[in-house]
XYZ file of N, CA and C in Angstrom:
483
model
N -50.368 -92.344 -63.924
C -51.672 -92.876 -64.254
C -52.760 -92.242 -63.400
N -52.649 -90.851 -62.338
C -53.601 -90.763 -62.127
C -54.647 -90.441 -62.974
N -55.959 -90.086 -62.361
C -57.169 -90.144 -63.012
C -57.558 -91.192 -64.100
N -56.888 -92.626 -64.422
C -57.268 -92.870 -64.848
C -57.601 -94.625 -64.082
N -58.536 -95.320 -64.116
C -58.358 -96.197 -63.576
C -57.537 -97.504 -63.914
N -57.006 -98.120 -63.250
C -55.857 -99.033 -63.408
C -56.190 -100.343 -64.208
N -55.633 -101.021 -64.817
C -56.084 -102.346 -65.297
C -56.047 -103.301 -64.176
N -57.039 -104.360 -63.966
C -57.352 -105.406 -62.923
C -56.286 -106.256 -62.504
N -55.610 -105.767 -63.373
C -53.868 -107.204 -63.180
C -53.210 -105.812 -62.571
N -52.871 -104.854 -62.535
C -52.415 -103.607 -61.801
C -52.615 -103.605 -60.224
N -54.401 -103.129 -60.460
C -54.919 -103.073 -58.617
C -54.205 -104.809 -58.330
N -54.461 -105.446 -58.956
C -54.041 -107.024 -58.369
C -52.573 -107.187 -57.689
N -51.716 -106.912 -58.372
C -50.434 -106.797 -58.075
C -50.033 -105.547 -57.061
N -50.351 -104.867 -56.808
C -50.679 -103.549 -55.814
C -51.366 -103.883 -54.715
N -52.283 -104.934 -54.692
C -52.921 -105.202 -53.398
C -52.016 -106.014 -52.424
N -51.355 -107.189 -53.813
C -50.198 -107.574 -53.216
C -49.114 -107.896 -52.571
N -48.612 -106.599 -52.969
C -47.554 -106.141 -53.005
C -47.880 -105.153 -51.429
N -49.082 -104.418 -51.309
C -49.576 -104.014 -49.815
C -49.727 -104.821 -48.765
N -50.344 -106.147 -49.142
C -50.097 -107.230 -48.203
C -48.817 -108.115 -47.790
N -48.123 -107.885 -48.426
C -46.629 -108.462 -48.384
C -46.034 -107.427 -47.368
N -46.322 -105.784 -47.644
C -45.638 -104.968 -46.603
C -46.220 -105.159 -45.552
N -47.481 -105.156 -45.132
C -48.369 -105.451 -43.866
C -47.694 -106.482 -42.936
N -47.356 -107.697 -43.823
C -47.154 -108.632 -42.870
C -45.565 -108.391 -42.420
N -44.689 -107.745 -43.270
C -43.364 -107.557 -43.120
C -43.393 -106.377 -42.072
N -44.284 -105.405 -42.053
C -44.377 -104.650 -40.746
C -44.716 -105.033 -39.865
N -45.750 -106.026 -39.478
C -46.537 -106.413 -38.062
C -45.131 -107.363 -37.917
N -44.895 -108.121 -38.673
C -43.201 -109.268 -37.754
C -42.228 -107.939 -37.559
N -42.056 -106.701 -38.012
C -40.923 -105.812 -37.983
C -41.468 -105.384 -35.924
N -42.716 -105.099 -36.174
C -43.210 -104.793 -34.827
C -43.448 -105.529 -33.491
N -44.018 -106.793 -34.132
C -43.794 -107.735 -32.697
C -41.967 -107.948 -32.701
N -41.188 -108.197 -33.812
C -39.927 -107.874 -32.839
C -39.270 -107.206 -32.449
N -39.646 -105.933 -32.774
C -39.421 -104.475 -31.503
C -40.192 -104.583 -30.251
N -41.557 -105.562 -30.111
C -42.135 -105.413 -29.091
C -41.159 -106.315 -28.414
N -40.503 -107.415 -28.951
C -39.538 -108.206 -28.135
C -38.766 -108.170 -27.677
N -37.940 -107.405 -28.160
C -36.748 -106.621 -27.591
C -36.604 -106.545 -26.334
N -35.386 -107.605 -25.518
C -35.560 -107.371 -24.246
C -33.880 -107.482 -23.672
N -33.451 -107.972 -22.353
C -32.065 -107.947 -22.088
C -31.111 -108.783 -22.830
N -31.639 -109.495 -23.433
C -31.024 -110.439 -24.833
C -30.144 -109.749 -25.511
N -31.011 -108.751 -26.207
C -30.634 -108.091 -27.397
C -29.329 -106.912 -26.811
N -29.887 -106.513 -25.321
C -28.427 -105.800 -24.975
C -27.054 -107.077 -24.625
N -27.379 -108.309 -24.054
C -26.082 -109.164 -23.848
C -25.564 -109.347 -25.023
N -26.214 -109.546 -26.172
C -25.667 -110.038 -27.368
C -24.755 -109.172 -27.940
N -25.093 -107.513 -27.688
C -24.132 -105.892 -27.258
C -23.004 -106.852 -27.009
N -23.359 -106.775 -25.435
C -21.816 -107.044 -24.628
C -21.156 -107.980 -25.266
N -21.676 -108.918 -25.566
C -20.647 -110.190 -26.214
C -19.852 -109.932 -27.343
N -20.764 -109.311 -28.496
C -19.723 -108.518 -29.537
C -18.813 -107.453 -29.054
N -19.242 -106.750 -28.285
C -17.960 -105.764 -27.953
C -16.519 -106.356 -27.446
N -17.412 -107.162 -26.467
C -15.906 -108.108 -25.308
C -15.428 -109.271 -26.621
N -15.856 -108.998 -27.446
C -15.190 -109.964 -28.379
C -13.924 -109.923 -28.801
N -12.739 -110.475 -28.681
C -11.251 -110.360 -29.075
C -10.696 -110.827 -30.151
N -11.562 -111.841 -30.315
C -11.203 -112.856 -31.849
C -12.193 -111.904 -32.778
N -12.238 -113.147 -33.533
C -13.495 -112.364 -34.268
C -14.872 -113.367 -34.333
N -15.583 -112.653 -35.296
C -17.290 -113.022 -34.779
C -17.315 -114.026 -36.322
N -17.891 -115.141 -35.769
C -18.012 -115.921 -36.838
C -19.292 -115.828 -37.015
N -20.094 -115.900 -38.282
C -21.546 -115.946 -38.263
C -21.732 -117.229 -39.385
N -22.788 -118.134 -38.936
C -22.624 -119.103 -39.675
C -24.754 -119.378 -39.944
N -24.693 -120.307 -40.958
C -26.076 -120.932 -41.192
C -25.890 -121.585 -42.122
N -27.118 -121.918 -42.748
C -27.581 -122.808 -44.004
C -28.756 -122.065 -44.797
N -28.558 -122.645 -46.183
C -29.479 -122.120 -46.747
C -29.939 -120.749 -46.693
N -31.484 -120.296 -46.894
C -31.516 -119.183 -46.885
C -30.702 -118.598 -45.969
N -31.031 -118.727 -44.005
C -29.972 -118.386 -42.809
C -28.806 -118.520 -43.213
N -28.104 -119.193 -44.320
C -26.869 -118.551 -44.518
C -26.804 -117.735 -45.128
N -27.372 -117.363 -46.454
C -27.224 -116.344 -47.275
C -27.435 -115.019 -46.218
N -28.657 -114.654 -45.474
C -28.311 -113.724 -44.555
C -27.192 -113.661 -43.746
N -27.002 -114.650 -43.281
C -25.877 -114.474 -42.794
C -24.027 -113.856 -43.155
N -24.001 -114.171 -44.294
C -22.987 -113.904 -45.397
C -23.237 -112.286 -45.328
N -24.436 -111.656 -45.587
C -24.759 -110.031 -45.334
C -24.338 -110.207 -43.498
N -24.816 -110.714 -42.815
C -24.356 -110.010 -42.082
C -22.438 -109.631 -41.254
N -22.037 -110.629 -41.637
C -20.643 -110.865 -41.022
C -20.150 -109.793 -42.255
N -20.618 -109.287 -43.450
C -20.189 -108.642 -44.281
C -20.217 -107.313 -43.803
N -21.719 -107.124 -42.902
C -21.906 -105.176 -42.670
C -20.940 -105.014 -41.060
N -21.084 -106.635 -40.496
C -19.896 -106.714 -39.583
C -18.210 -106.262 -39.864
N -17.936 -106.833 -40.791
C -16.816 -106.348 -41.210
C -16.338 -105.300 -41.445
N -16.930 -104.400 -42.233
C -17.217 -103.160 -43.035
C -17.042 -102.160 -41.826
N -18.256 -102.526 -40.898
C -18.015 -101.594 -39.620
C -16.776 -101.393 -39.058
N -15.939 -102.395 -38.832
C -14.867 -102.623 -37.975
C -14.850 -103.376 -37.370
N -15.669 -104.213 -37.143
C -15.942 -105.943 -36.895
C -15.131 -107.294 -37.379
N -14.120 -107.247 -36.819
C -13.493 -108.753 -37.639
C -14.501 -109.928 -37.569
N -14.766 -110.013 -38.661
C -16.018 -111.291 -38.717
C -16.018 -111.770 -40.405
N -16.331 -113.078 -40.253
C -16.487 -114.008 -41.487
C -17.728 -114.528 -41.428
N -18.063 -115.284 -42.644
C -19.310 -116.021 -42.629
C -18.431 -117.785 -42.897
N -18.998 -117.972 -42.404
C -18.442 -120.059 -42.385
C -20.549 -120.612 -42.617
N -19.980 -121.301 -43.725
C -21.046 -122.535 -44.315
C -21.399 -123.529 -43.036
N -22.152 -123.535 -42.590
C -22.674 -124.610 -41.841
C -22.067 -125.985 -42.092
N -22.209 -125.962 -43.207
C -21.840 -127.334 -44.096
C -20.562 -127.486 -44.138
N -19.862 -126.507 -44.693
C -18.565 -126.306 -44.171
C -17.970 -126.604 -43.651
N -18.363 -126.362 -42.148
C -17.827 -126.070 -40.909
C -18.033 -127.172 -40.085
N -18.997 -128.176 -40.687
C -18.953 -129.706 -40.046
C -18.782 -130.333 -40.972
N -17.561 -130.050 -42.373
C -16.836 -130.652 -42.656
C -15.152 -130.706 -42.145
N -14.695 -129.871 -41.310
C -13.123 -129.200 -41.374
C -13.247 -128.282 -40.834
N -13.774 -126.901 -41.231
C -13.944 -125.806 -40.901
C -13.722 -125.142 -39.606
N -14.201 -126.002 -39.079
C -13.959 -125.721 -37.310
C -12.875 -125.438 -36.938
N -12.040 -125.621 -37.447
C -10.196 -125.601 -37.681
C -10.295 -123.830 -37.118
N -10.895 -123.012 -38.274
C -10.806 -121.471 -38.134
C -11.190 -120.749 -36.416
N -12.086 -121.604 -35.697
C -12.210 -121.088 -34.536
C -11.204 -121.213 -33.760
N -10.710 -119.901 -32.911
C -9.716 -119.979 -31.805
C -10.439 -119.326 -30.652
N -9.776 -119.558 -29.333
C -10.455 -118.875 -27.950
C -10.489 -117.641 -28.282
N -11.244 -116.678 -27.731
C -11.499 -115.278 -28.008
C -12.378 -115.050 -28.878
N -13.037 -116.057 -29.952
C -13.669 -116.075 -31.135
C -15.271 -115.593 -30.377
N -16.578 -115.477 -31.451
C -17.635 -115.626 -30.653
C -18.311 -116.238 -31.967
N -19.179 -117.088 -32.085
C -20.024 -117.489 -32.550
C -21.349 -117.263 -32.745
N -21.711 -116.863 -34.004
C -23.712 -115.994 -34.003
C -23.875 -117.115 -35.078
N -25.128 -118.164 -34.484
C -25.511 -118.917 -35.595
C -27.278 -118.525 -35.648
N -26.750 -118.487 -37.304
C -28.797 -118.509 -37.176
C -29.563 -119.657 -38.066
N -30.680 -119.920 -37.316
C -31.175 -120.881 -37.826
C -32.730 -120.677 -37.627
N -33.784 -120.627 -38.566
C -34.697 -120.544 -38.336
C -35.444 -121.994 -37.695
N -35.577 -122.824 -37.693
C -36.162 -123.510 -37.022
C -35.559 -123.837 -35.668
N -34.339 -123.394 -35.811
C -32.849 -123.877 -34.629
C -32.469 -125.174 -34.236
N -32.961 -125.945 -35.378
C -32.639 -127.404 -35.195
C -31.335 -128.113 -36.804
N -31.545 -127.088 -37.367
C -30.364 -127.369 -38.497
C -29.433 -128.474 -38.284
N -28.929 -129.183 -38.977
C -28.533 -130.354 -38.254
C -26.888 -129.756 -38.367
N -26.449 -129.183 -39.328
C -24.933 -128.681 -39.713
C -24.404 -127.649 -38.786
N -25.582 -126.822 -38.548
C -25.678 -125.783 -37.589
C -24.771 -126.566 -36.121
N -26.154 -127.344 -35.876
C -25.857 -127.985 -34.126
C -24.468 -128.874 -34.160
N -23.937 -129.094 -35.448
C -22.681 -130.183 -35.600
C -21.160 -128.906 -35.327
N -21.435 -127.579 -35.197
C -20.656 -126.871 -35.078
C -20.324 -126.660 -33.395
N -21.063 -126.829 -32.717
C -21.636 -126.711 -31.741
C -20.508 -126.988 -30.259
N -20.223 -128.518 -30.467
C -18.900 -128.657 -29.296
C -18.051 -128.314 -29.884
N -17.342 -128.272 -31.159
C -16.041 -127.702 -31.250
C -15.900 -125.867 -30.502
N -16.838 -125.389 -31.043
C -17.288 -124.042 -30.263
C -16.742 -123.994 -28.830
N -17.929 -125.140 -28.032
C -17.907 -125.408 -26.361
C -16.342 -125.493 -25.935
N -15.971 -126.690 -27.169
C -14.513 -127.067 -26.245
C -13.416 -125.580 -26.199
N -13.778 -125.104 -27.200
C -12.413 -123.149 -26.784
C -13.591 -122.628 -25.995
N -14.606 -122.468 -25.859
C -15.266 -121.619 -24.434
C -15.397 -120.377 -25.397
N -16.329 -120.653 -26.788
C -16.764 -119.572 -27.605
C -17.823 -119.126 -26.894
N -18.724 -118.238 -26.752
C -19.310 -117.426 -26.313
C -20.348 -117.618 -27.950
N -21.864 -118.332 -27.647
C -22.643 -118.798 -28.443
C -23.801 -117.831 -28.744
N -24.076 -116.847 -29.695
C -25.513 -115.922 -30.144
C -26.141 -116.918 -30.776
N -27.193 -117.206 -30.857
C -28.375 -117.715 -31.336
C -29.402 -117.123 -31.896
N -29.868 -116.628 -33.486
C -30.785 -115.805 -33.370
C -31.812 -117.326 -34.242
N -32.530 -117.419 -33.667
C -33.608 -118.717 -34.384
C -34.828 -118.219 -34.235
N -36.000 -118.657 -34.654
C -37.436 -118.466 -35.046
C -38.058 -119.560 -34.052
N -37.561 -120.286 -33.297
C -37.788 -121.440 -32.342
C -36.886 -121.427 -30.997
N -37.419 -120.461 -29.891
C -36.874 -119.876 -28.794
C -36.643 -121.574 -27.964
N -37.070 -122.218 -28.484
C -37.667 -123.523 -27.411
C -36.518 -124.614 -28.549
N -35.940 -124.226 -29.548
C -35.241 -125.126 -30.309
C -33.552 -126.099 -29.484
N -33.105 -126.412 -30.354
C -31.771 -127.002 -29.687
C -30.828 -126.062 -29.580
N -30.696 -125.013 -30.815
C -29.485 -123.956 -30.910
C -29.999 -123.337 -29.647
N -31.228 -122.987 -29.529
C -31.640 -121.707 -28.574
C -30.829 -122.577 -26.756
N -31.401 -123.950 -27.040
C -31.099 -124.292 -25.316
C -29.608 -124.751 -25.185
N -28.691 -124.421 -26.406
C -27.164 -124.643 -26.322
C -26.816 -122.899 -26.330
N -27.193 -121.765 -26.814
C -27.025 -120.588 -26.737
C -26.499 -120.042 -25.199
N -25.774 -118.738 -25.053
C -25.423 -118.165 -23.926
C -26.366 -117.120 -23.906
N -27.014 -116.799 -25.542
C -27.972 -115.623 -25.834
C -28.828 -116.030 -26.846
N -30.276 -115.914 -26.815
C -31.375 -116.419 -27.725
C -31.776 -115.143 -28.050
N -31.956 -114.521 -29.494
C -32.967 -113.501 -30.431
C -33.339 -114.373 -30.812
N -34.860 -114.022 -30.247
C -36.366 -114.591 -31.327
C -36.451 -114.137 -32.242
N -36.585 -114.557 -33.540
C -37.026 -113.838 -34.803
C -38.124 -114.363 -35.143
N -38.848 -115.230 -34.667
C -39.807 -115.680 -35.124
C -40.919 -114.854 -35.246
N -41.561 -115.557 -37.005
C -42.965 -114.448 -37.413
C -43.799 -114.915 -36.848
N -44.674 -114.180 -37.078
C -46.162 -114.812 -37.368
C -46.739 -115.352 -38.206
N -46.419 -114.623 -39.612
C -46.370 -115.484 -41.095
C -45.343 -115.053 -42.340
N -45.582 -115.671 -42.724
C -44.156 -115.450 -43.871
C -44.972 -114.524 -44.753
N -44.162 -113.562 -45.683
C -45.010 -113.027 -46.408
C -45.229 -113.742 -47.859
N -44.202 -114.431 -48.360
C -44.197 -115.446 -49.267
C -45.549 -116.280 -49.464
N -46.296 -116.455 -49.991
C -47.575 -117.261 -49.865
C -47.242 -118.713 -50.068
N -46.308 -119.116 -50.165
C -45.675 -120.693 -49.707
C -45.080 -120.790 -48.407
N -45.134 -119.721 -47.521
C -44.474 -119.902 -46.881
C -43.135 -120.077 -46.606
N -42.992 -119.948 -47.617
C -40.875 -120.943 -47.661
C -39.977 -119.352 -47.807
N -40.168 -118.532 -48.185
C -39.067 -117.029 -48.450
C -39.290 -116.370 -46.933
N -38.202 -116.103 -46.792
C -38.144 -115.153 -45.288
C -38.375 -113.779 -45.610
């Protein structure tokens, strides 16, 4: 379509669609600006890991999560994804000592999330935390806190990560 000018529902959806990347770059950048000895312990903990890496959440944080214990795997990572919900039904069963635990939760107060929590403590799992609420409950039960928190969602409800 060059040279010709665009229809108003076009530029509209294009301006969009530019502001949606804007904001998905400035959160991509303040959390590279964050990046600090966290992000290397959370290294060490997966490496010294013997069991395998459980990654767990709810809702949307689970659906990411499910990708991630997946590109975990793939790598050479023994790792699963466990349902939050799940996992404070029974589930907890699957953790043994050596295991490590990465829960994410964006607000870090999930209630299914934090119900996983002493079964973890009592084998002496080794706890990642990546939440959007450094100051939350997951974060002050964590051995390691990643902030993910934005600045704004790009979703204009707010509600899509």
């Amino acid at each position: 379509m060059k040279g010709r000018s665009a229809h108003p529902l076009t530029r509209e959806r294009i301006a969009r669609a530019h502001r949606v990347l804007d904001i998905e770059r400035a959160a991509l950048g303040a959390l590279r600006d964050r990046l600090d000895e966290a992000f290397s312990r959370t290294l060490d903990h997966l490496l010294a890991c013997r069991g395998k890496v459980i990654v767990t959440g709810i809702g949307k944080s689970g659906i990411v999560c499910r990708k991630m214990a997946a590109t975990l795997a793939s790598t050479g990572t023994p790792a699963f994804f466990l349902h939050a919900g799940e996992g404070s039904h029974g589930d907890v069963g699957t953790f043994v000592r050596g295991d490590l635990l990465l829960a994410v939760s964006n607000s870090g107060e999930s209630q299914e999330v934090l119900a996983l929590l002493p079964a973890a403590r009592r084998l002496g799992l080794p706890l990642i935390a990546i939440c959007g609420n450094p100051t939350s409950s997951l974060a002050q039960a964590a051995d390691v806190v990643l902030d993910v928190s934005v600045p704004e969602e790009a979703c204009p409800l707010g509600l899509a990560p």
